[in-house]
mmCIF file of C-alpha atoms in Angstrom:
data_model
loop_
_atom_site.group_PDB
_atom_site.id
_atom_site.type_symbol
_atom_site.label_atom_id
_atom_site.label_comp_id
_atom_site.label_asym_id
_atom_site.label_seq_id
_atom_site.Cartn_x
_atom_site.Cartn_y
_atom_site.Cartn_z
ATOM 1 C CA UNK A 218 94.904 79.477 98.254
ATOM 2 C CA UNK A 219 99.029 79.444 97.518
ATOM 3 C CA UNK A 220 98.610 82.262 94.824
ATOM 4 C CA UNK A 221 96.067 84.104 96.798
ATOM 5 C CA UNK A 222 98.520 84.341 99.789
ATOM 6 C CA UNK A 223 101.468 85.064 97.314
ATOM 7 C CA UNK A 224 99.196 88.175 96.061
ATOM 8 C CA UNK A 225 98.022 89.257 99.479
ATOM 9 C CA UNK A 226 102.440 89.614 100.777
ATOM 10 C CA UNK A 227 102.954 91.069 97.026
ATOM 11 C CA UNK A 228 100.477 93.928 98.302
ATOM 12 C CA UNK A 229 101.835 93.968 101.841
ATOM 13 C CA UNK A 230 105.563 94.348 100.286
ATOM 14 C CA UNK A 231 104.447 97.312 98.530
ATOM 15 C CA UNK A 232 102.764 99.449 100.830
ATOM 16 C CA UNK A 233 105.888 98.422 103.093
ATOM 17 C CA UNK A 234 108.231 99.528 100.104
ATOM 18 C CA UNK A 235 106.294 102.778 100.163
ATOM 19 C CA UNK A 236 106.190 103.189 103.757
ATOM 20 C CA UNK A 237 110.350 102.388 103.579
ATOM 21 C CA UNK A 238 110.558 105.508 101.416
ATOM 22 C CA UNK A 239 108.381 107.639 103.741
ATOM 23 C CA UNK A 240 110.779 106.914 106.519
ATOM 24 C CA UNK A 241 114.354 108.798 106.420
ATOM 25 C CA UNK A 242 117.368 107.097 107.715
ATOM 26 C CA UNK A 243 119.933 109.823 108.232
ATOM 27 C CA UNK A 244 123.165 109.872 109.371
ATOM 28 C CA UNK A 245 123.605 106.408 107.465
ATOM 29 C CA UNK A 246 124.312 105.551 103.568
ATOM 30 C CA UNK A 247 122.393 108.054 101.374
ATOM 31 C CA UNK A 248 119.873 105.765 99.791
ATOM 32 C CA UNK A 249 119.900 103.662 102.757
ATOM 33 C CA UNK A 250 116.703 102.012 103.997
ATOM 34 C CA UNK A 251 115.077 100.276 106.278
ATOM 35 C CA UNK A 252 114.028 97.080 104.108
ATOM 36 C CA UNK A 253 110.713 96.510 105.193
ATOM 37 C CA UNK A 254 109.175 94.875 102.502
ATOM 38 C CA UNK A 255 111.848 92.402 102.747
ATOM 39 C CA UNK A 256 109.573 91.290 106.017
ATOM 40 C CA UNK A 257 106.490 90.034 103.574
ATOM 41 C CA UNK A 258 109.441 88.028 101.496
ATOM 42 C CA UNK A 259 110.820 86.171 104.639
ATOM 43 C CA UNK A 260 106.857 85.791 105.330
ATOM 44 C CA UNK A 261 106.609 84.041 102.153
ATOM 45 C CA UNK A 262 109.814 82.059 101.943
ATOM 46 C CA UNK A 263 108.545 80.668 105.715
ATOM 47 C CA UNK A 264 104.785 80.691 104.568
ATOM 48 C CA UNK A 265 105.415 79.322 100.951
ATOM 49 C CA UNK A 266 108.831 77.925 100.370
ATOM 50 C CA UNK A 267 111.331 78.937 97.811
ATOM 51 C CA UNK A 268 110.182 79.085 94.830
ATOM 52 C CA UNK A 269 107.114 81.341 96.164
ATOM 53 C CA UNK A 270 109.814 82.970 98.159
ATOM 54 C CA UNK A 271 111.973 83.944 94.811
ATOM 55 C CA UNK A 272 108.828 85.120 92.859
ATOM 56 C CA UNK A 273 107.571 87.614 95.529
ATOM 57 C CA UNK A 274 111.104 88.614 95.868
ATOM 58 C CA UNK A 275 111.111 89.094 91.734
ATOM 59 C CA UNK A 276 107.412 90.610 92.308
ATOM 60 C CA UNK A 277 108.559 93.281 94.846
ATOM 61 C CA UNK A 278 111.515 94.305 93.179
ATOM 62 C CA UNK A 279 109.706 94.630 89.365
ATOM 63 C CA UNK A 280 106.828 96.127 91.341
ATOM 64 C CA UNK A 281 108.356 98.629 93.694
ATOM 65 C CA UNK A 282 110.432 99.629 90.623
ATOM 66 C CA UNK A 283 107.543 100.446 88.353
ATOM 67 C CA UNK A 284 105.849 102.578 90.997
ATOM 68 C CA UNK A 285 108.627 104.284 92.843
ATOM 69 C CA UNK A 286 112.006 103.821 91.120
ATOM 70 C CA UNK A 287 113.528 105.381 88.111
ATOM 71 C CA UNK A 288 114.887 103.789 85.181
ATOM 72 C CA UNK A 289 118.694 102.574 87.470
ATOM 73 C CA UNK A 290 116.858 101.456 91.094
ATOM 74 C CA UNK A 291 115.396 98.303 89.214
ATOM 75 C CA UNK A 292 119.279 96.781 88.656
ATOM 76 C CA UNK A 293 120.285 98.440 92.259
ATOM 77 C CA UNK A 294 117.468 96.256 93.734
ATOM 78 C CA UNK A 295 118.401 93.038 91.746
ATOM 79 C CA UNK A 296 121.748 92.750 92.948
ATOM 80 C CA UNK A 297 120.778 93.902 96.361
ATOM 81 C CA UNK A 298 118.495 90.990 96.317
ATOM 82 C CA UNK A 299 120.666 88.551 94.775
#
């Protein structure tokens, strides 16, 4: 039940990461965003604890990287998230 949650807010913090690039933010930081997929990863830090927590935070930002990012966003993400 623990990993199929974990995999359901993976999925939910990736359509929200795509959604996040859909939406512009202007006037602010270029590159800014909203950081909506960070909702799933508070979801599962509440939902899961920790540990859960840290690997759908790893999950979103290897994920989201893969599928939207170029070869630099990946260690932009990582130290935004750490």
């Amino acid at each position: 039940a623990v990993l199929l949650l974990l995999a359901m807010l993976a999925a939910s913090a990736l359509v929200l990461s795509w959604l996040d690039l859909l939406i512009p933010v202007s006037g602010v930081l270029p590159g800014a965003k909203l950081g909506l997929a960070n909702l799933s990863v508070l979801m599962g830090l509440y939902l899961l604890g920790p540990g859960a927590g840290g690997v759908l935070c790893l999950l979103k930002v290897l994920l989201s990287t893969f599928l939207f990012g170029n070869a630099f966003s990946f260690f932009y993400a990582w130290q935004e998230a750490s």
